[in-house]
Tab-separated table of C-alpha atoms in Angstrom:
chain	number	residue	atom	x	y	z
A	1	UNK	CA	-29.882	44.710	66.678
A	2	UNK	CA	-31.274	45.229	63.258
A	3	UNK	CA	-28.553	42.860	61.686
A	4	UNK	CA	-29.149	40.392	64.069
A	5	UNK	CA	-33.100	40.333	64.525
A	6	UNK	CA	-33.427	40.975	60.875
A	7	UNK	CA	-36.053	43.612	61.453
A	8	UNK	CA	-34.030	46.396	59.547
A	9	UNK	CA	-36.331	49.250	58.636
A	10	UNK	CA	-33.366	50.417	55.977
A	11	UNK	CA	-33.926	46.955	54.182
A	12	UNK	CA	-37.762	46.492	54.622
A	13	UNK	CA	-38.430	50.007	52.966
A	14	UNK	CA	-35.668	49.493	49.693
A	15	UNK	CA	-37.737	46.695	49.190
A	16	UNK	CA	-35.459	44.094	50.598
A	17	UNK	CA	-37.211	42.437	53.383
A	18	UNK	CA	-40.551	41.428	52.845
A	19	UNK	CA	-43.853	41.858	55.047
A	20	UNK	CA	-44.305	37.787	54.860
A	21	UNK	CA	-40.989	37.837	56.029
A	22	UNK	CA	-41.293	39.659	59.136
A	23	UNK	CA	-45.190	37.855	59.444
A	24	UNK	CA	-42.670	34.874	59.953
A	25	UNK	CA	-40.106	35.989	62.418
A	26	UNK	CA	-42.929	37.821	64.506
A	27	UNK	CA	-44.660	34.249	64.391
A	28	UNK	CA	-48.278	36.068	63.046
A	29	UNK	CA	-49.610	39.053	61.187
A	30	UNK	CA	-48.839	42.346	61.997
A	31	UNK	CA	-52.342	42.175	63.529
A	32	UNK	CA	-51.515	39.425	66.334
A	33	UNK	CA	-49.130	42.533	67.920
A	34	UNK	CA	-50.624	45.650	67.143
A	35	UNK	CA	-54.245	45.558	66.546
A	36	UNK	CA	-55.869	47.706	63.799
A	37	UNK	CA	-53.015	47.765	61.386
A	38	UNK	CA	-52.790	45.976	58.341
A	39	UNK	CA	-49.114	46.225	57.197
A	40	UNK	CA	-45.903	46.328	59.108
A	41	UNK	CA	-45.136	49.514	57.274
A	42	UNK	CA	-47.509	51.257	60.122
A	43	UNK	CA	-45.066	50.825	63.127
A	44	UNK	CA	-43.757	53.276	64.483
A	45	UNK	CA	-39.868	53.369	65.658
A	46	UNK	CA	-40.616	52.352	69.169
A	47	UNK	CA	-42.762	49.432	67.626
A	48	UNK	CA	-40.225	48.589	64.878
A	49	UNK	CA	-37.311	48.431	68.362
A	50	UNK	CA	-39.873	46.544	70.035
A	51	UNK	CA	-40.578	43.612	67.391
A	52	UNK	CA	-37.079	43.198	66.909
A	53	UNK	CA	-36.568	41.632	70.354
A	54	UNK	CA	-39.178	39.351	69.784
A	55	UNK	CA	-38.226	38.223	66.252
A	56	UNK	CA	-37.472	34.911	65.905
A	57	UNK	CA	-35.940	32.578	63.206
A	58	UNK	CA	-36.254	29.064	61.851
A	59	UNK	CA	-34.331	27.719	64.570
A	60	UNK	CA	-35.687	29.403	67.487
A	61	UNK	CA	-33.458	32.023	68.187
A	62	UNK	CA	-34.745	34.810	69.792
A	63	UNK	CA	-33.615	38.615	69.158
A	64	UNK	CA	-30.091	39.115	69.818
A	65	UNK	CA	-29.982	35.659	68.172
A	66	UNK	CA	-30.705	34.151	71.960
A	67	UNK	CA	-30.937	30.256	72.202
A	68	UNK	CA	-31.824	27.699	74.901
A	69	UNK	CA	-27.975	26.938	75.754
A	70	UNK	CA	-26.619	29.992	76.355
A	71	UNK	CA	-29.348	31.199	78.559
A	72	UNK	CA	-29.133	27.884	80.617
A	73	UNK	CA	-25.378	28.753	80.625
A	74	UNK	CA	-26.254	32.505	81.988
A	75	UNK	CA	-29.197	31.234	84.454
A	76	UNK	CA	-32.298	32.055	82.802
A	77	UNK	CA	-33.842	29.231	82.175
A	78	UNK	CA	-33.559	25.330	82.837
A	79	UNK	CA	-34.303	22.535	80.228
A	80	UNK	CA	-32.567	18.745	79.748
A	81	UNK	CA	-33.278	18.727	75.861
A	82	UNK	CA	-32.595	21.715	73.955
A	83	UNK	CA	-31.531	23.105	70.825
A	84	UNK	CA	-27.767	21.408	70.689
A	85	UNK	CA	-28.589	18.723	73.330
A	86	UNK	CA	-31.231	16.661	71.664
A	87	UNK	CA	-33.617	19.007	69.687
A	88	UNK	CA	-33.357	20.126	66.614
A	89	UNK	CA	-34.628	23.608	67.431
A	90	UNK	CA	-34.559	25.696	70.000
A	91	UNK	CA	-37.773	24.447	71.419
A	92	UNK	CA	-38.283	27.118	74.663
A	93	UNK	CA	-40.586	24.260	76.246
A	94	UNK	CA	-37.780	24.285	79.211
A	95	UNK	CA	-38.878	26.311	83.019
A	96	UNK	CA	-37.363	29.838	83.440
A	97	UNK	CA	-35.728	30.712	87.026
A	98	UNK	CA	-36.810	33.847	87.197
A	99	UNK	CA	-33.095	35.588	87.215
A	100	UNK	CA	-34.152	39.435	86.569
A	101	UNK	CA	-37.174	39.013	86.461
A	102	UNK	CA	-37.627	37.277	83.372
A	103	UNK	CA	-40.166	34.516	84.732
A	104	UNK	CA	-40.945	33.460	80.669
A	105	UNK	CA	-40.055	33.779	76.876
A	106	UNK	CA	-42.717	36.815	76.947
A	107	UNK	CA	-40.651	38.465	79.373
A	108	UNK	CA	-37.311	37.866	77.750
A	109	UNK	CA	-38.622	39.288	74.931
A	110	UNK	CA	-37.870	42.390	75.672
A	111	UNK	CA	-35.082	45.382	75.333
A	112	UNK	CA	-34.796	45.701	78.920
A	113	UNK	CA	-34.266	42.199	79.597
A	114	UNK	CA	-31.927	40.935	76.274
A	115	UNK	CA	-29.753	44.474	77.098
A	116	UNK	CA	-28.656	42.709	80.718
A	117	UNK	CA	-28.371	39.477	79.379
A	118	UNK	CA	-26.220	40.141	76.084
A	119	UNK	CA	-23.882	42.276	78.368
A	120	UNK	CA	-24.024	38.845	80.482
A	121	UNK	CA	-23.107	36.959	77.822
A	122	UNK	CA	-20.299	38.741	76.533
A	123	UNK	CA	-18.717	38.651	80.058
A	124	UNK	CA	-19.704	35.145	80.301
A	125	UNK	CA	-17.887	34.480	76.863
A	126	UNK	CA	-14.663	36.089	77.264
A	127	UNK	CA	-14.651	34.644	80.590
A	128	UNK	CA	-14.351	30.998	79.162
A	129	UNK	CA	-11.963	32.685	76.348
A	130	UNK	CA	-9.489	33.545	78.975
A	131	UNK	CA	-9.494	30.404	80.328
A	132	UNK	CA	-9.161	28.605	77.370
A	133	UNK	CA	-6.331	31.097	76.065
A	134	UNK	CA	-4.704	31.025	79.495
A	135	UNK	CA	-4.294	26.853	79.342
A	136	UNK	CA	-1.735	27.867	76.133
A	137	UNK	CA	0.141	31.115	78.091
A	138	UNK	CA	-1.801	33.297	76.376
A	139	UNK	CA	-4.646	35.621	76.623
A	140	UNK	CA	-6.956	37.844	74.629
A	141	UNK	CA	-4.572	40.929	74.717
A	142	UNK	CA	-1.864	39.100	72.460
A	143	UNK	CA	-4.802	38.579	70.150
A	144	UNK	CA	-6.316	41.815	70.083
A	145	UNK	CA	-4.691	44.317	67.259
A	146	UNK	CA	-3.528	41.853	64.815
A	147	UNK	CA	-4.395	41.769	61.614
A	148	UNK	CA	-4.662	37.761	60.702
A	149	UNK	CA	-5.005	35.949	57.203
A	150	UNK	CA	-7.330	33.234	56.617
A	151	UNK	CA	-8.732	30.613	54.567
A	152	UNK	CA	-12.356	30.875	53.586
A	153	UNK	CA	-14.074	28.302	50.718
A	154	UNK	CA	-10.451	28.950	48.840
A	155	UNK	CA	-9.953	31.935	49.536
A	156	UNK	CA	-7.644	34.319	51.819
A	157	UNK	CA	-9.208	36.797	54.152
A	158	UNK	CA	-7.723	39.259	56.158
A	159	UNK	CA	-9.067	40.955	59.116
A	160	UNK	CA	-8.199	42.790	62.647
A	161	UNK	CA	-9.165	41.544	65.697
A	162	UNK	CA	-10.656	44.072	68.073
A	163	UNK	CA	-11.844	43.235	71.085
A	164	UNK	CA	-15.697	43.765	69.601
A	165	UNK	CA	-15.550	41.922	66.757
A	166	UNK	CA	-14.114	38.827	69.244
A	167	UNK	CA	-17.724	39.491	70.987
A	168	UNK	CA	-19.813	39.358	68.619
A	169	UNK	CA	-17.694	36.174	67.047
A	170	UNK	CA	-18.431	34.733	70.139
A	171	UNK	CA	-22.024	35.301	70.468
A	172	UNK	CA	-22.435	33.708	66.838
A	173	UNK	CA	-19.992	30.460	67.063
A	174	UNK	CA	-19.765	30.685	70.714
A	175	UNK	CA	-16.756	30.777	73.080
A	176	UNK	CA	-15.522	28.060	71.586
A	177	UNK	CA	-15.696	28.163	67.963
A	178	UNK	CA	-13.717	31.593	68.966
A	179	UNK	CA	-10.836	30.129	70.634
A	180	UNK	CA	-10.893	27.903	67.677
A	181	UNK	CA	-10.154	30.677	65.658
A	182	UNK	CA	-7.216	32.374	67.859
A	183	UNK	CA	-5.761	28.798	68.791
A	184	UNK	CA	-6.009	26.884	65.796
A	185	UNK	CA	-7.476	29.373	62.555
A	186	UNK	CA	-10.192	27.436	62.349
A	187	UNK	CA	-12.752	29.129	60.118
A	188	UNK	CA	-16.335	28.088	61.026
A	189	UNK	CA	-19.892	29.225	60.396
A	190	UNK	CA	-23.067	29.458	61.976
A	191	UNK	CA	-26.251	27.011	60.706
A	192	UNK	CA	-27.210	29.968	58.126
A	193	UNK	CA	-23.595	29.958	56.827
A	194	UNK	CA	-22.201	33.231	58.311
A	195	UNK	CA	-18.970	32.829	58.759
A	196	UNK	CA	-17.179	33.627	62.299
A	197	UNK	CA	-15.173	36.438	60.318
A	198	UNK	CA	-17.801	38.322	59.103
A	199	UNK	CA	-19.010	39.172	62.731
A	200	UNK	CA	-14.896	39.640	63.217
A	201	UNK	CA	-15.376	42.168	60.542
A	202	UNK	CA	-18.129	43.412	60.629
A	203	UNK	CA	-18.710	44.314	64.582
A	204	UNK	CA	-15.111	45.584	64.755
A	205	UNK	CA	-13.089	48.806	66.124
A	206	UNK	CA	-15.946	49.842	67.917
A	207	UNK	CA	-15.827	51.578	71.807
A	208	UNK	CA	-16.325	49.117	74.333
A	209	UNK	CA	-15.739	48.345	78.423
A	210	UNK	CA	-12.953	46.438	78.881
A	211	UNK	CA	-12.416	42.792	79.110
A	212	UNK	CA	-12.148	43.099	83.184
A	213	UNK	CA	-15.224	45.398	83.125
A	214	UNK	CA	-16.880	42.897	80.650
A	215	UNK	CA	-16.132	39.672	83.151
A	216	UNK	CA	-17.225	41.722	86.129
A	217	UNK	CA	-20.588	42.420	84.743
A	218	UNK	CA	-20.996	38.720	84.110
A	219	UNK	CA	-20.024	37.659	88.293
A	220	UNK	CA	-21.538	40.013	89.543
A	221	UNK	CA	-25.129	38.540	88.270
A	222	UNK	CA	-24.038	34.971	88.509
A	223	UNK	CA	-27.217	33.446	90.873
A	224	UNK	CA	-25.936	29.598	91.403
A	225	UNK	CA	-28.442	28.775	88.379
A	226	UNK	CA	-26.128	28.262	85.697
A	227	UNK	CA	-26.493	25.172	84.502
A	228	UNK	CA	-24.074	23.604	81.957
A	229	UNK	CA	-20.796	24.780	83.660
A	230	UNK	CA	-19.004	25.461	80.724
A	231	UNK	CA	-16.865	28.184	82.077
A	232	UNK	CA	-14.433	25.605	83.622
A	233	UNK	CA	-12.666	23.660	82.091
A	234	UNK	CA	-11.468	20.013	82.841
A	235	UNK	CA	-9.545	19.712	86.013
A	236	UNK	CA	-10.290	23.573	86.789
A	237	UNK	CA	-11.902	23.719	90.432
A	238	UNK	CA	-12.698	27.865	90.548
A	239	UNK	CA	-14.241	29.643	87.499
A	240	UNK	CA	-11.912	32.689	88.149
A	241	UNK	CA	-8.843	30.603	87.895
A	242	UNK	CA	-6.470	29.840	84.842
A	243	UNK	CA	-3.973	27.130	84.824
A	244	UNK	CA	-1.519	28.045	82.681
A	245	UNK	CA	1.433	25.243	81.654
A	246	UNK	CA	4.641	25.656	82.970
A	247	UNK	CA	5.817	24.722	78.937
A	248	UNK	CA	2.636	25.797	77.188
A	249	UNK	CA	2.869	24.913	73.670
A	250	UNK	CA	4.063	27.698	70.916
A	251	UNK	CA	1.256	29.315	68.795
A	252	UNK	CA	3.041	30.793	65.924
A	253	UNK	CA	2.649	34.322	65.108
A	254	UNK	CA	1.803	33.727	61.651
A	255	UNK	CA	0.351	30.199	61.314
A	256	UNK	CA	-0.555	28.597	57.588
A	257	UNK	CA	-3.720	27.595	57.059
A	258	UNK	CA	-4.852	24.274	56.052
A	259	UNK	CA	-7.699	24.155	53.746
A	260	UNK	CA	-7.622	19.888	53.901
A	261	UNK	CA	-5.842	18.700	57.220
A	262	UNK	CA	-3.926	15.659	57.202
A	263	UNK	CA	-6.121	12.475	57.906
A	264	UNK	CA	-4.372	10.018	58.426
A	265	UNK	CA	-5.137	6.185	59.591
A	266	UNK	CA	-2.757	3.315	60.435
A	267	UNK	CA	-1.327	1.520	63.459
A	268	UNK	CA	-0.950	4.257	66.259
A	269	UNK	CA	-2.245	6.660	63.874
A	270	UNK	CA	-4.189	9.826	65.022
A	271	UNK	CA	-7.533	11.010	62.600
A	272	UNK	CA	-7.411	15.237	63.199
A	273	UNK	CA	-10.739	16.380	62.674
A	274	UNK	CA	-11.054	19.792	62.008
A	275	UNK	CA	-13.237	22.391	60.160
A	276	UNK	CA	-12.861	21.574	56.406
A	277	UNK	CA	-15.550	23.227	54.324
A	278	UNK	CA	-17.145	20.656	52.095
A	279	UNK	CA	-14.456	18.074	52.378
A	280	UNK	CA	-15.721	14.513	53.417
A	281	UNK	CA	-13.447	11.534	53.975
A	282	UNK	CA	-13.493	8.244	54.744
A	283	UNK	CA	-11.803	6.012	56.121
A	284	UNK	CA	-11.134	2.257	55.773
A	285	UNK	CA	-8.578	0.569	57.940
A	286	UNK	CA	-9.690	2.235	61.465
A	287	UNK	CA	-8.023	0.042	64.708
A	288	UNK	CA	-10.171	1.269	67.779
A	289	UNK	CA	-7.599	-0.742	69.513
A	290	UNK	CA	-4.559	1.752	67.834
A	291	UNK	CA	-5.691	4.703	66.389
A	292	UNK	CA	-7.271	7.506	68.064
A	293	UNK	CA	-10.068	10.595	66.958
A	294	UNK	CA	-8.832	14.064	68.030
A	295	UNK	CA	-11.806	16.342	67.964
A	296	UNK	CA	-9.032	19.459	68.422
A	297	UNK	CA	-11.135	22.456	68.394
A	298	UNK	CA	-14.272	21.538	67.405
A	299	UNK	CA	-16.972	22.516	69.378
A	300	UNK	CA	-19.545	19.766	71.068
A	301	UNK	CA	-22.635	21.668	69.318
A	302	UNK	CA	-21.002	21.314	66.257
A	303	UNK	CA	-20.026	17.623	65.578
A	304	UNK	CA	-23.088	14.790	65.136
A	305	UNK	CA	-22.317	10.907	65.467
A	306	UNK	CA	-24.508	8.872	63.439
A	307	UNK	CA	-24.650	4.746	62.959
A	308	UNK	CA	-25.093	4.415	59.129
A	309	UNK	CA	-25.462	0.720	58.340
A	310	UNK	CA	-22.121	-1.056	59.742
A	311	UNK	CA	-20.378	2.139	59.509
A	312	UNK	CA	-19.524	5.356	62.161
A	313	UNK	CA	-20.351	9.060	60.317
A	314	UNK	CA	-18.993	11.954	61.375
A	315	UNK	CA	-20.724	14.985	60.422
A	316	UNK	CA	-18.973	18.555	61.288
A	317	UNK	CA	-22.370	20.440	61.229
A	318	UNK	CA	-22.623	23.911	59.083
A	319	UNK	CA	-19.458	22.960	57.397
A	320	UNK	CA	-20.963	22.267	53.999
A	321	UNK	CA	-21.241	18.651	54.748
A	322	UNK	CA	-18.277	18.123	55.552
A	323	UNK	CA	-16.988	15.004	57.773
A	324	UNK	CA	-15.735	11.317	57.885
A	325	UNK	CA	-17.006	8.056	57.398
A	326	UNK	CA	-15.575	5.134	59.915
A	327	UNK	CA	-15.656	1.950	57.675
A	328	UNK	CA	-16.855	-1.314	59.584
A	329	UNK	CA	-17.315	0.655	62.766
A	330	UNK	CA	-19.679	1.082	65.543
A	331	UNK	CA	-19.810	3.052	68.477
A	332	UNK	CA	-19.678	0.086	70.872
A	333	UNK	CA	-16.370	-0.627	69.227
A	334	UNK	CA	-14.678	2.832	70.260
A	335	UNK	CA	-13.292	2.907	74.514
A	336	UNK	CA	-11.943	6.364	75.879
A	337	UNK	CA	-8.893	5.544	74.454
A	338	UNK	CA	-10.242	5.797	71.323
A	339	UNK	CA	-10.893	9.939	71.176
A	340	UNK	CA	-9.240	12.872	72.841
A	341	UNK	CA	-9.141	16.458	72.366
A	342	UNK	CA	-6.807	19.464	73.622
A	343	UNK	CA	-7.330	19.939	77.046
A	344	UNK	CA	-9.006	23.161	76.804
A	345	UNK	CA	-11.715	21.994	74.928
A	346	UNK	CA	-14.020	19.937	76.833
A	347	UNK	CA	-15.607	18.430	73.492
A	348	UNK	CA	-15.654	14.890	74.508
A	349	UNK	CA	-16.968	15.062	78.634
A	350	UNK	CA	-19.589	17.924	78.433
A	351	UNK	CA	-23.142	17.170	78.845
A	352	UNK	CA	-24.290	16.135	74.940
A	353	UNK	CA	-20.597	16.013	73.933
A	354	UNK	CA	-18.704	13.123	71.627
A	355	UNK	CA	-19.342	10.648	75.019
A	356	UNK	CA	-22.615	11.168	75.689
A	357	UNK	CA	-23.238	10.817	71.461
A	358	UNK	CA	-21.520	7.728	71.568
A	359	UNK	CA	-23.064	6.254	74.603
A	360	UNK	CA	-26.186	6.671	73.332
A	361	UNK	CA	-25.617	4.749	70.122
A	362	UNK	CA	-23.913	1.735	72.861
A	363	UNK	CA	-20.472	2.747	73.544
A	364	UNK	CA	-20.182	1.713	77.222
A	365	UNK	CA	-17.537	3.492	78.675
């Protein structure tokens, strides 16, 4: 909790992390909380546990790093803009639905209430994993024990991947950006630049329940609140379900990794846009009418269409500005035929996804 809140007593006393600092995530003086102190150096232990579930950062996140979208996802709380879908923050001006209890952001902020809902959320999570693994014949137990190379800013990385460090991967870069990782070694970050495989490293080898004990926990609080759907995926009618391919494509067991994919343009021509730290590419001779935009494992929260002039931008977000550049073309020139992803990612139908982006700058389809 320390790493993620940032209220790490270990850090604040070598000097590290600074009283203005914490005056910031608490959002007011030491005062505002506890009344008759004058530095933050005066909490006690139960304080210092206490604060740390109701730090919050820049963007809004809340202890455990909790934002508007997952807890919409989990049932907590019910919003149509939020922090992914519209805002730039995570704003909390949303209703809660009172699931446990938790009837406001005062309440969630709280050990007993973020302890339920981060086990929630990991359930949740490898939930949508499985599903997403499953579409491929696979699942997170031919993951789990590896030891996998990758590339990060140049250079190569190796870690294992336990079935803890997968959780707390997920709760940084989501379900998604996860099965990014297993399917396609994508390497992402989160909007502070941590990267996916320091939470891989970091939070693994550690005891846990299992995966089945992990699910459970979710269903069994599920309340018919949840509200972006996100466990299924397209075409999938039950959440507990997992349509697997009767030829799933082969994953190699060892696969190379990229740092620039191919982009290519041309009649019939497919642009792969992937995670590409800091590369930025555009391109000229795009045919709506014959090429085609695969989003492949990018994640919905992570990609931002923009009008610049006469031109279409790209921007893979907390990617170190990475993205591409559409010469001469506007989002009322692109039609469904014009962008696709793998079918386990729903990147281009979910609610503030790569249609609803376009739409709103006048694509009409």
């Amino acid at each position: 909790m320390a790493f993620e809140s940032g209220w790490d007593r270990d850090r604040y006393k070598a000097g590290i992390i600074q009283d203005s600092q914490l005056t910031e995530w608490a959002k007011g003086p030491v005062q505002t909380h506890y009344p008759g102190y004058t530095s933050w150096s005066q909490l006690t232990d139960a304080e210092w546990e206490a604060m740390s579930y109701r730090s919050m950062n820049s963007l809004g996140f809340v202890g455990f790093q909790f934002g508007e979208a997952l807890l919409i996802d989990l049932g907590y709380y019910k919003d149509d803009t939020y922090y992914g879908a519209g805002a730039a923050t995570n704003t909390w001006d949303g209703t809660w639905t009172g699931k446990n209890g938790v009837n406001s952001l005062d309440d969630f902020m709280t050990k007993q209430a973020q302890t339920v809902a981060i086990q929630e959320a990991f359930g949740y999570n490898l939930q949508i994993l499985q599903n997403q693994l499953g579409v491929y014949g696979k699942s997170l137990d031919d993951f789990i024990g590896q030891s996998r190379t990758y590339t990060q800013n140049g250079q190569q990385v190796t870690v294992t991947l336990s079935l803890t460090g997968i959780l707390a991967a997920s709760h940084l870069r989501g379900a998604w950006g996860t099965a990014a990782l297993l399917l396609d070694n994508a390497v992402s970050t989160d909007e502070n630049g941590t990267s996916i495989l320091k939470y891989i490293e970091q939070f693994g080898g550690y005891e846990s329940p299992s995966i089945e004990q992990l699910i459970a926990r979710h269903e069994g609080r599920v309340v018919g609140d949840e509200g972006l759907g996100s466990l299924l995926l397209p075409n999938v009618e039950e959440p507990d379900s997992v349509t697997v391919e009767e030829n799933p494509p082969e994953i190699p067991e060892v696969i190379a990794i990229v740092d620039d994919p191919p982009v290519t343009s041309g009649d019939g021509k497919t642009i792969q846009l992937a995670y590409s730290w800091g590369q930025f590419s555009t391109i000229d001779d795009f045919d709506p009418k014959e090429n085609r935009i695969d989003f492949g494992s990018l994640p919905g929260a992570d990609v931002l269409i923009e009008e610049v002039g006469s031109d279409l931008r790209i921007t893979i977000k907390n990617n170190g500005g990475s993205g591409y550049l559409l010469k001469g073309i506007q989002a009322e020139d692109l039609s469904v035929a014009s962008i696709t992803a793998p079918a386990w990612n729903p990147v281009v139908t979910q609610g503030g996804g790569i249609g609803d982006q376009l739409r709103s700058l006048g694509a009409t389809f």
